[in-house]
């Protein structure tokens, strides 16, 4: 695995546990030569993540739409900054440049990006690992809702199980690096054809 796209928030609540987890995550990524692809921001969890990765000598590619660059929220010190014309191009480019997806705490945008790539995996449009770094149980209610979806038969257990949910960055990275599923396997599981 050479690159991971990290989705996370443009706000940061100052949680020292999250900060320590980001430090550990970026240390492990840089040690393994895994580059960071992210939304290009200089603020919030995004900015913290990029700064930690850069401080360890890791490569960081930011992808940001022009309207956010115009608001001066783009990071100025990245390895590479790609400016897109809109949000859709941004998300496509982030996915194209990444070999896996990792989710940190965030808001609406983070959830929207997470569910988009998860839906793409369910449909067999990619076979890249998806992991949630669930610091302090931030996403516990989200995973509980997924369990309700399975119980109510709106989601198959095989697809619920496509997401790794861990609080330890090292364990999460290890699981993501060992993920293997062909698009056809994922799709056929969903359709009850195997």
PDB file of C-alpha atoms in Angstrom, residues 25-149:
ATOM      1  CA  UNK A  25      -0.990   7.118  12.587  1.00  0.00           C
ATOM      2  CA  UNK A  26       1.305   9.502  10.690  1.00  0.00           C
ATOM      3  CA  UNK A  27       4.395   7.947  12.302  1.00  0.00           C
ATOM      4  CA  UNK A  28       3.357   4.483  11.083  1.00  0.00           C
ATOM      5  CA  UNK A  29       2.413   5.755   7.628  1.00  0.00           C
ATOM      6  CA  UNK A  30       5.712   7.572   7.149  1.00  0.00           C
ATOM      7  CA  UNK A  31       7.720   4.585   8.478  1.00  0.00           C
ATOM      8  CA  UNK A  32       6.041   2.365   5.878  1.00  0.00           C
ATOM      9  CA  UNK A  33       6.419   4.862   3.046  1.00  0.00           C
ATOM     10  CA  UNK A  34       2.667   5.386   2.743  1.00  0.00           C
ATOM     11  CA  UNK A  35       1.754   8.819   1.409  1.00  0.00           C
ATOM     12  CA  UNK A  36      -1.224  10.836   2.610  1.00  0.00           C
ATOM     13  CA  UNK A  37      -3.974  12.036   0.290  1.00  0.00           C
ATOM     14  CA  UNK A  38      -6.468  14.379   1.925  1.00  0.00           C
ATOM     15  CA  UNK A  39      -8.717  17.380   1.352  1.00  0.00           C
ATOM     16  CA  UNK A  40      -5.946  19.984   1.269  1.00  0.00           C
ATOM     17  CA  UNK A  41      -7.091  22.109   4.202  1.00  0.00           C
ATOM     18  CA  UNK A  42      -4.890  23.906   6.705  1.00  0.00           C
ATOM     19  CA  UNK A  43      -7.464  24.000   9.501  1.00  0.00           C
ATOM     20  CA  UNK A  44      -9.071  21.549  11.898  1.00  0.00           C
ATOM     21  CA  UNK A  45      -8.233  17.854  11.954  1.00  0.00           C
ATOM     22  CA  UNK A  46      -7.178  18.174   8.306  1.00  0.00           C
ATOM     23  CA  UNK A  47      -4.491  20.718   9.098  1.00  0.00           C
ATOM     24  CA  UNK A  48      -3.288  18.782  12.139  1.00  0.00           C
ATOM     25  CA  UNK A  49      -3.055  15.579  10.104  1.00  0.00           C
ATOM     26  CA  UNK A  50      -1.089  17.197   7.269  1.00  0.00           C
ATOM     27  CA  UNK A  51       1.291  18.998   9.643  1.00  0.00           C
ATOM     28  CA  UNK A  52       2.015  15.788  11.579  1.00  0.00           C
ATOM     29  CA  UNK A  53       2.698  13.860   8.372  1.00  0.00           C
ATOM     30  CA  UNK A  54       4.972  16.580   6.996  1.00  0.00           C
ATOM     31  CA  UNK A  55       6.882  16.831  10.297  1.00  0.00           C
ATOM     32  CA  UNK A  56       7.823  13.153   9.842  1.00  0.00           C
ATOM     33  CA  UNK A  57       9.062  13.665   6.295  1.00  0.00           C
ATOM     34  CA  UNK A  58       6.019  11.982   4.758  1.00  0.00           C
ATOM     35  CA  UNK A  59       4.555  12.877   1.381  1.00  0.00           C
ATOM     36  CA  UNK A  60       1.241  14.737   1.471  1.00  0.00           C
ATOM     37  CA  UNK A  61      -1.023  15.442  -1.484  1.00  0.00           C
ATOM     38  CA  UNK A  62      -3.871  17.860  -0.889  1.00  0.00           C
ATOM     39  CA  UNK A  63      -6.853  18.095  -3.206  1.00  0.00           C
ATOM     40  CA  UNK A  64      -9.054  21.133  -2.803  1.00  0.00           C
ATOM     41  CA  UNK A  65     -11.694  22.896  -4.905  1.00  0.00           C
ATOM     42  CA  UNK A  66     -10.945  26.421  -6.100  1.00  0.00           C
ATOM     43  CA  UNK A  67     -13.681  28.024  -3.986  1.00  0.00           C
ATOM     44  CA  UNK A  68     -12.000  26.779  -0.801  1.00  0.00           C
ATOM     45  CA  UNK A  69      -8.595  27.973  -1.998  1.00  0.00           C
ATOM     46  CA  UNK A  70     -10.210  31.372  -2.561  1.00  0.00           C
ATOM     47  CA  UNK A  71     -11.275  31.359   1.108  1.00  0.00           C
ATOM     48  CA  UNK A  72      -7.599  30.839   2.042  1.00  0.00           C
ATOM     49  CA  UNK A  73      -8.103  27.523   3.817  1.00  0.00           C
ATOM     50  CA  UNK A  74      -5.685  25.620   1.563  1.00  0.00           C
ATOM     51  CA  UNK A  75      -2.468  24.331   3.155  1.00  0.00           C
ATOM     52  CA  UNK A  76       0.616  26.177   1.882  1.00  0.00           C
ATOM     53  CA  UNK A  77       3.346  23.630   2.667  1.00  0.00           C
ATOM     54  CA  UNK A  78       2.270  20.348   1.083  1.00  0.00           C
ATOM     55  CA  UNK A  79       4.306  18.043  -1.120  1.00  0.00           C
ATOM     56  CA  UNK A  80       1.671  18.570  -3.807  1.00  0.00           C
ATOM     57  CA  UNK A  81      -1.532  20.583  -4.003  1.00  0.00           C
ATOM     58  CA  UNK A  82      -4.117  19.834  -6.680  1.00  0.00           C
ATOM     59  CA  UNK A  83      -6.854  22.416  -7.182  1.00  0.00           C
ATOM     60  CA  UNK A  84     -10.098  21.203  -8.758  1.00  0.00           C
ATOM     61  CA  UNK A  85     -13.021  23.130 -10.172  1.00  0.00           C
ATOM     62  CA  UNK A  86     -15.622  21.556  -7.850  1.00  0.00           C
ATOM     63  CA  UNK A  87     -16.277  19.078  -5.052  1.00  0.00           C
ATOM     64  CA  UNK A  88     -17.115  16.188  -7.375  1.00  0.00           C
ATOM     65  CA  UNK A  89     -13.757  16.460  -9.142  1.00  0.00           C
ATOM     66  CA  UNK A  90     -12.037  16.700  -5.776  1.00  0.00           C
ATOM     67  CA  UNK A  91     -13.590  13.462  -4.510  1.00  0.00           C
ATOM     68  CA  UNK A  92     -12.850  11.606  -7.740  1.00  0.00           C
ATOM     69  CA  UNK A  93      -9.222  12.703  -7.718  1.00  0.00           C
ATOM     70  CA  UNK A  94      -8.807  11.738  -4.062  1.00  0.00           C
ATOM     71  CA  UNK A  95     -10.184   8.270  -4.781  1.00  0.00           C
ATOM     72  CA  UNK A  96      -8.110   7.839  -7.937  1.00  0.00           C
ATOM     73  CA  UNK A  97      -4.847   8.667  -6.149  1.00  0.00           C
ATOM     74  CA  UNK A  98      -5.473   6.388  -3.152  1.00  0.00           C
ATOM     75  CA  UNK A  99      -5.141   2.683  -2.468  1.00  0.00           C
ATOM     76  CA  UNK A 100      -7.268   2.750   0.708  1.00  0.00           C
ATOM     77  CA  UNK A 101      -9.558   5.036   2.703  1.00  0.00           C
ATOM     78  CA  UNK A 102      -9.314   5.943   6.380  1.00  0.00           C
ATOM     79  CA  UNK A 103     -11.875   7.956   8.307  1.00  0.00           C
ATOM     80  CA  UNK A 104     -11.090  10.207  11.288  1.00  0.00           C
ATOM     81  CA  UNK A 105     -13.617  12.280  13.261  1.00  0.00           C
ATOM     82  CA  UNK A 106     -15.426  14.885  11.180  1.00  0.00           C
ATOM     83  CA  UNK A 107     -18.817  16.280  10.286  1.00  0.00           C
ATOM     84  CA  UNK A 108     -21.242  16.076   7.361  1.00  0.00           C
ATOM     85  CA  UNK A 109     -18.551  16.136   4.676  1.00  0.00           C
ATOM     86  CA  UNK A 110     -16.571  13.337   6.293  1.00  0.00           C
ATOM     87  CA  UNK A 111     -19.664  11.135   6.564  1.00  0.00           C
ATOM     88  CA  UNK A 112     -20.682  11.872   2.982  1.00  0.00           C
ATOM     89  CA  UNK A 113     -17.227  10.913   1.676  1.00  0.00           C
ATOM     90  CA  UNK A 114     -17.148   7.789   3.854  1.00  0.00           C
ATOM     91  CA  UNK A 115     -20.507   6.496   2.675  1.00  0.00           C
ATOM     92  CA  UNK A 116     -19.731   7.263  -0.953  1.00  0.00           C
ATOM     93  CA  UNK A 117     -16.568   5.127  -1.038  1.00  0.00           C
ATOM     94  CA  UNK A 118     -18.269   2.457   1.083  1.00  0.00           C
ATOM     95  CA  UNK A 119     -21.159   2.295  -1.376  1.00  0.00           C
ATOM     96  CA  UNK A 120     -18.666   2.054  -4.248  1.00  0.00           C
ATOM     97  CA  UNK A 121     -17.000  -0.895  -2.476  1.00  0.00           C
ATOM     98  CA  UNK A 122     -20.369  -2.582  -1.893  1.00  0.00           C
ATOM     99  CA  UNK A 123     -21.174  -2.191  -5.604  1.00  0.00           C
ATOM    100  CA  UNK A 124     -17.796  -3.557  -6.665  1.00  0.00           C
ATOM    101  CA  UNK A 125     -16.572  -0.289  -8.199  1.00  0.00           C
ATOM    102  CA  UNK A 126     -13.295  -0.616  -6.278  1.00  0.00           C
ATOM    103  CA  UNK A 127     -11.648  -3.129  -3.966  1.00  0.00           C
ATOM    104  CA  UNK A 128      -9.816  -0.746  -1.627  1.00  0.00           C
ATOM    105  CA  UNK A 129      -9.821  -1.148   2.153  1.00  0.00           C
ATOM    106  CA  UNK A 130     -11.898   1.223   4.271  1.00  0.00           C
ATOM    107  CA  UNK A 131     -11.055   1.793   7.920  1.00  0.00           C
ATOM    108  CA  UNK A 132     -12.563   3.975  10.628  1.00  0.00           C
ATOM    109  CA  UNK A 133     -10.251   5.213  13.379  1.00  0.00           C
ATOM    110  CA  UNK A 134     -12.950   5.320  16.022  1.00  0.00           C
ATOM    111  CA  UNK A 135     -11.248   7.482  18.649  1.00  0.00           C
ATOM    112  CA  UNK A 136     -13.064   7.543  21.981  1.00  0.00           C
ATOM    113  CA  UNK A 137     -16.071   5.802  20.442  1.00  0.00           C
ATOM    114  CA  UNK A 138     -16.817   8.832  18.239  1.00  0.00           C
ATOM    115  CA  UNK A 139     -18.439   6.602  15.595  1.00  0.00           C
ATOM    116  CA  UNK A 140     -20.076   4.049  17.932  1.00  0.00           C
ATOM    117  CA  UNK A 141     -23.581   5.346  17.188  1.00  0.00           C
ATOM    118  CA  UNK A 142     -22.900   5.218  13.458  1.00  0.00           C
ATOM    119  CA  UNK A 143     -21.894   1.568  13.681  1.00  0.00           C
ATOM    120  CA  UNK A 144     -24.914   0.878  15.881  1.00  0.00           C
ATOM    121  CA  UNK A 145     -27.106   2.326  13.120  1.00  0.00           C
ATOM    122  CA  UNK A 146     -25.427   0.006  10.611  1.00  0.00           C
ATOM    123  CA  UNK A 147     -26.333  -2.893  12.896  1.00  0.00           C
ATOM    124  CA  UNK A 148     -29.956  -1.696  12.888  1.00  0.00           C
ATOM    125  CA  UNK A 149     -29.816  -1.678   9.070  1.00  0.00           C
TER     126      UNK A 149
END
